[in-house]
């Protein structure tokens, strides 16, 4: 279902339906969450399942977001060499997924930006501009270098060595531990983003976009803080 949603999202992207493509990405994320949950509940782990999970993620959270940003830039600015830079997101997502499968350090948390987080930033950005063409974000997207530079930053984050806490709910996280405090702080940030979005009357996708942008900023800040110590 994850893979099917990703393929449908790609089709919608080529049709210029960024809104439906984002819905497909969200549906893929739900399926991605549910397969891990069902595997834990049924104790049905398998090497094949692990590989299929990564292959499906490559389409839904690698190819799909890269194409959405590429097509968005083409629609706003027209065909150009710079419009194809966002396609690098697909390549770096593949590197990220391959690295994750063999990196034993990432059993509980992540090293580098997870592909679903990167995809949500790309998808919500395209969706927001689709639903609110007069927004400030649309003005940024219309500049020549904003999307290419943002894409390169995301590519770098995907394969970086920056520690990033997992958003998955786990029973073994004790109160008062650093990861518990980080999650509580992040939950507070999400609440603030939701309130501001409602007060300003912005499209709901702004919550998704700013949540994952805040997630990146927070993890980079924590990494720099601990490095100084």
CSV table of C-alpha atoms in Angstrom, one decimal:
chain,number,residue,atom,x,y,z
A,1,UNK,CA,0.0,0.0,0.0
A,2,UNK,CA,2.9,2.4,0.7
A,3,UNK,CA,4.4,1.7,-2.7
A,4,UNK,CA,1.0,1.9,-4.5
A,5,UNK,CA,0.3,5.3,-2.9
A,6,UNK,CA,3.8,6.5,-4.0
A,7,UNK,CA,3.2,5.4,-7.6
A,8,UNK,CA,-0.2,7.1,-7.6
A,9,UNK,CA,1.4,10.2,-6.2
A,10,UNK,CA,3.9,10.2,-9.1
A,11,UNK,CA,1.1,10.0,-11.6
A,12,UNK,CA,-0.8,12.9,-10.0
A,13,UNK,CA,2.4,14.9,-10.0
A,14,UNK,CA,2.9,14.6,-13.7
A,15,UNK,CA,-0.8,15.6,-14.1
A,16,UNK,CA,0.0,18.8,-12.1
A,17,UNK,CA,-2.2,17.7,-9.1
A,18,UNK,CA,0.2,18.5,-6.3
A,19,UNK,CA,-2.7,18.4,-3.8
A,20,UNK,CA,-3.7,14.8,-4.5
A,21,UNK,CA,0.0,13.8,-4.8
A,22,UNK,CA,0.5,15.1,-1.2
A,23,UNK,CA,-2.5,13.2,0.0
A,24,UNK,CA,-1.0,10.1,-1.5
A,25,UNK,CA,2.3,10.8,0.3
A,26,UNK,CA,0.4,11.2,3.6
A,27,UNK,CA,-1.4,7.9,2.9
A,28,UNK,CA,2.0,6.2,2.2
A,29,UNK,CA,3.3,7.6,5.5
A,30,UNK,CA,0.3,6.1,7.3
A,31,UNK,CA,0.9,2.7,5.6
A,32,UNK,CA,4.6,2.9,6.4
A,33,UNK,CA,3.8,3.5,10.1
A,34,UNK,CA,1.2,0.7,10.2
A,35,UNK,CA,3.4,-2.0,8.7
A,36,UNK,CA,6.0,-1.5,11.4
A,37,UNK,CA,3.3,-1.4,14.0
A,38,UNK,CA,1.7,-4.6,12.7
A,39,UNK,CA,5.0,-6.4,12.5
A,40,UNK,CA,5.7,-5.6,16.2
A,41,UNK,CA,2.2,-6.7,17.2
A,42,UNK,CA,2.3,-9.9,15.3
A,43,UNK,CA,6.0,-10.5,15.8
A,44,UNK,CA,6.3,-11.0,12.1
A,45,UNK,CA,9.7,-9.6,11.3
A,46,UNK,CA,11.5,-10.8,8.1
A,47,UNK,CA,14.5,-9.7,6.0
A,48,UNK,CA,12.2,-9.5,3.0
A,49,UNK,CA,9.9,-7.1,4.8
A,50,UNK,CA,12.8,-4.9,5.7
A,51,UNK,CA,14.0,-4.7,2.1
A,52,UNK,CA,10.4,-4.1,0.8
A,53,UNK,CA,10.0,-1.3,3.3
A,54,UNK,CA,13.1,0.5,1.9
A,55,UNK,CA,12.1,-0.1,-1.7
A,56,UNK,CA,8.6,1.3,-1.1
A,57,UNK,CA,10.1,4.3,0.8
A,58,UNK,CA,12.4,5.0,-2.1
A,59,UNK,CA,9.3,5.7,-4.3
A,60,UNK,CA,7.0,7.3,-1.8
A,61,UNK,CA,9.6,9.4,0.1
A,62,UNK,CA,12.4,9.7,-2.5
A,63,UNK,CA,11.2,9.8,-6.1
A,64,UNK,CA,7.8,11.4,-5.3
A,65,UNK,CA,9.0,14.4,-3.3
A,66,UNK,CA,11.8,15.0,-5.8
A,67,UNK,CA,9.4,15.0,-8.7
A,68,UNK,CA,6.9,17.2,-6.9
A,69,UNK,CA,9.5,19.9,-6.3
A,70,UNK,CA,10.9,19.5,-9.9
A,71,UNK,CA,7.5,19.9,-11.5
A,72,UNK,CA,6.6,22.7,-9.1
A,73,UNK,CA,9.6,24.7,-10.1
A,74,UNK,CA,9.0,24.0,-13.8
A,75,UNK,CA,5.4,25.3,-13.5
A,76,UNK,CA,6.4,28.4,-11.7
A,77,UNK,CA,9.6,29.3,-13.6
A,78,UNK,CA,9.6,27.2,-16.7
A,79,UNK,CA,12.1,24.6,-17.9
A,80,UNK,CA,15.7,25.3,-16.9
A,81,UNK,CA,18.8,23.4,-15.7
A,82,UNK,CA,18.1,24.6,-12.1
A,83,UNK,CA,14.7,22.9,-12.1
A,84,UNK,CA,16.3,19.5,-12.2
A,85,UNK,CA,18.5,20.0,-9.2
A,86,UNK,CA,15.6,18.9,-6.9
A,87,UNK,CA,15.8,15.4,-8.6
A,88,UNK,CA,19.0,14.9,-6.5
A,89,UNK,CA,16.7,14.4,-3.6
A,90,UNK,CA,15.8,11.0,-5.1
A,91,UNK,CA,19.5,10.0,-5.3
A,92,UNK,CA,20.4,11.1,-1.8
A,93,UNK,CA,17.2,9.4,-0.5
A,94,UNK,CA,18.5,6.2,-2.0
A,95,UNK,CA,21.9,6.7,-0.3
A,96,UNK,CA,20.1,7.5,2.9
A,97,UNK,CA,18.0,4.3,2.8
A,98,UNK,CA,20.9,2.1,1.9
A,99,UNK,CA,23.0,3.6,4.7
A,100,UNK,CA,20.1,3.1,7.2
A,101,UNK,CA,19.8,-0.6,6.4
A,102,UNK,CA,23.4,-1.3,7.3
A,103,UNK,CA,24.0,1.2,10.0
A,104,UNK,CA,23.6,-0.4,13.4
A,105,UNK,CA,23.7,3.0,15.2
A,106,UNK,CA,20.2,3.8,14.0
A,107,UNK,CA,18.2,1.2,15.8
A,108,UNK,CA,16.5,3.7,18.2
A,109,UNK,CA,17.2,7.1,16.7
A,110,UNK,CA,18.5,8.4,13.4
A,111,UNK,CA,21.8,9.7,12.1
A,112,UNK,CA,20.8,12.2,9.4
A,113,UNK,CA,17.4,13.3,8.2
A,114,UNK,CA,14.9,10.4,7.7
A,115,UNK,CA,13.5,10.2,4.2
A,116,UNK,CA,9.8,10.6,5.3
A,117,UNK,CA,10.7,13.9,7.1
A,118,UNK,CA,12.4,15.2,3.9
A,119,UNK,CA,9.4,14.1,1.8
A,120,UNK,CA,6.9,15.8,4.1
A,121,UNK,CA,8.8,19.1,3.8
A,122,UNK,CA,8.8,18.9,0.0
A,123,UNK,CA,5.2,17.6,-0.3
A,124,UNK,CA,3.7,20.2,2.1
A,125,UNK,CA,5.6,23.0,0.4
A,126,UNK,CA,4.2,22.1,-3.0
A,127,UNK,CA,0.7,21.6,-1.5
A,128,UNK,CA,0.8,24.9,0.3
A,129,UNK,CA,1.7,26.8,-2.9
A,130,UNK,CA,-0.9,24.9,-4.8
A,131,UNK,CA,-3.6,25.9,-2.3
A,132,UNK,CA,-2.4,29.5,-1.7
A,133,UNK,CA,-0.7,30.9,-4.8
A,134,UNK,CA,-0.6,34.4,-3.3
A,135,UNK,CA,1.5,33.3,-0.3
A,136,UNK,CA,5.0,34.5,0.6
A,137,UNK,CA,6.2,30.9,0.0
A,138,UNK,CA,5.1,31.2,-3.6
A,139,UNK,CA,7.2,34.4,-3.9
A,140,UNK,CA,10.2,32.5,-2.5
A,141,UNK,CA,9.6,29.6,-4.9
A,142,UNK,CA,9.5,32.1,-7.8
A,143,UNK,CA,13.1,33.2,-7.1
A,144,UNK,CA,15.8,31.5,-9.2
A,145,UNK,CA,17.8,29.8,-6.4
A,146,UNK,CA,15.5,29.2,-3.4
A,147,UNK,CA,14.3,25.8,-4.4
A,148,UNK,CA,17.6,24.5,-5.8
A,149,UNK,CA,19.5,25.7,-2.6
A,150,UNK,CA,16.8,24.2,-0.3
A,151,UNK,CA,17.0,20.9,-2.2
A,152,UNK,CA,20.8,20.8,-1.8
A,153,UNK,CA,20.4,21.4,1.9
A,154,UNK,CA,17.9,18.6,2.2
A,155,UNK,CA,20.3,16.3,0.2
A,156,UNK,CA,23.1,17.1,2.6
A,157,UNK,CA,20.9,16.5,5.7
A,158,UNK,CA,19.8,13.1,4.4
A,159,UNK,CA,23.4,11.8,4.4
A,160,UNK,CA,24.7,13.9,7.3
A,161,UNK,CA,26.1,12.6,10.6
A,162,UNK,CA,23.7,14.8,12.6
A,163,UNK,CA,21.9,12.8,15.3
A,164,UNK,CA,18.1,13.2,15.1
A,165,UNK,CA,15.6,11.7,17.5
A,166,UNK,CA,13.0,9.3,16.3
A,167,UNK,CA,9.3,10.4,16.4
A,168,UNK,CA,8.1,6.9,16.8
A,169,UNK,CA,6.4,6.1,20.1
A,170,UNK,CA,8.4,3.6,22.2
A,171,UNK,CA,7.6,2.2,25.7
A,172,UNK,CA,11.2,2.0,26.9
A,173,UNK,CA,11.7,5.8,27.0
A,174,UNK,CA,12.0,6.9,30.6
A,175,UNK,CA,10.8,10.3,31.9
A,176,UNK,CA,13.6,12.7,32.5
A,177,UNK,CA,16.0,11.3,29.9
A,178,UNK,CA,17.4,13.6,27.2
A,179,UNK,CA,15.3,11.9,24.5
A,180,UNK,CA,12.1,12.3,26.6
A,181,UNK,CA,12.9,16.0,27.2
A,182,UNK,CA,13.5,16.5,23.5
A,183,UNK,CA,10.2,15.0,22.6
A,184,UNK,CA,8.3,17.0,25.2
A,185,UNK,CA,10.0,20.2,23.9
A,186,UNK,CA,9.1,19.2,20.3
A,187,UNK,CA,5.5,18.6,21.2
A,188,UNK,CA,5.4,22.1,22.6
A,189,UNK,CA,6.8,23.5,19.4
A,190,UNK,CA,4.1,21.6,17.4
A,191,UNK,CA,1.4,23.1,19.6
A,192,UNK,CA,2.8,26.6,19.0
A,193,UNK,CA,2.9,26.0,15.3
A,194,UNK,CA,-0.8,24.8,15.3
A,195,UNK,CA,-2.0,27.8,17.3
A,196,UNK,CA,-0.1,30.3,15.0
A,197,UNK,CA,-1.5,28.6,11.9
A,198,UNK,CA,-5.0,28.9,13.2
A,199,UNK,CA,-4.6,32.5,14.3
A,200,UNK,CA,-3.1,33.5,11.0
A,201,UNK,CA,-5.7,31.6,9.0
A,202,UNK,CA,-3.1,29.6,7.1
A,203,UNK,CA,-3.6,26.4,5.2
A,204,UNK,CA,-3.2,23.3,7.4
A,205,UNK,CA,-0.3,22.1,5.3
A,206,UNK,CA,1.7,24.9,6.9
A,207,UNK,CA,1.6,22.9,10.1
A,208,UNK,CA,3.2,19.9,8.4
A,209,UNK,CA,5.9,22.1,6.7
A,210,UNK,CA,6.9,24.0,9.8
A,211,UNK,CA,6.8,21.0,12.1
A,212,UNK,CA,9.5,19.2,10.1
A,213,UNK,CA,11.5,22.4,9.6
A,214,UNK,CA,11.4,22.9,13.3
A,215,UNK,CA,12.4,19.3,13.8
A,216,UNK,CA,15.5,19.8,11.7
A,217,UNK,CA,16.4,23.1,13.4
A,218,UNK,CA,15.9,21.6,16.9
A,219,UNK,CA,18.1,18.6,16.2
A,220,UNK,CA,20.9,20.7,14.7
A,221,UNK,CA,20.7,23.0,17.7
A,222,UNK,CA,20.9,20.0,20.1
A,223,UNK,CA,23.9,18.6,18.1
A,224,UNK,CA,25.8,21.9,18.2
A,225,UNK,CA,25.0,22.3,22.0
A,226,UNK,CA,26.4,18.9,22.9
A,227,UNK,CA,29.4,19.4,20.6
A,228,UNK,CA,30.3,22.5,22.5
A,229,UNK,CA,30.0,20.7,25.8
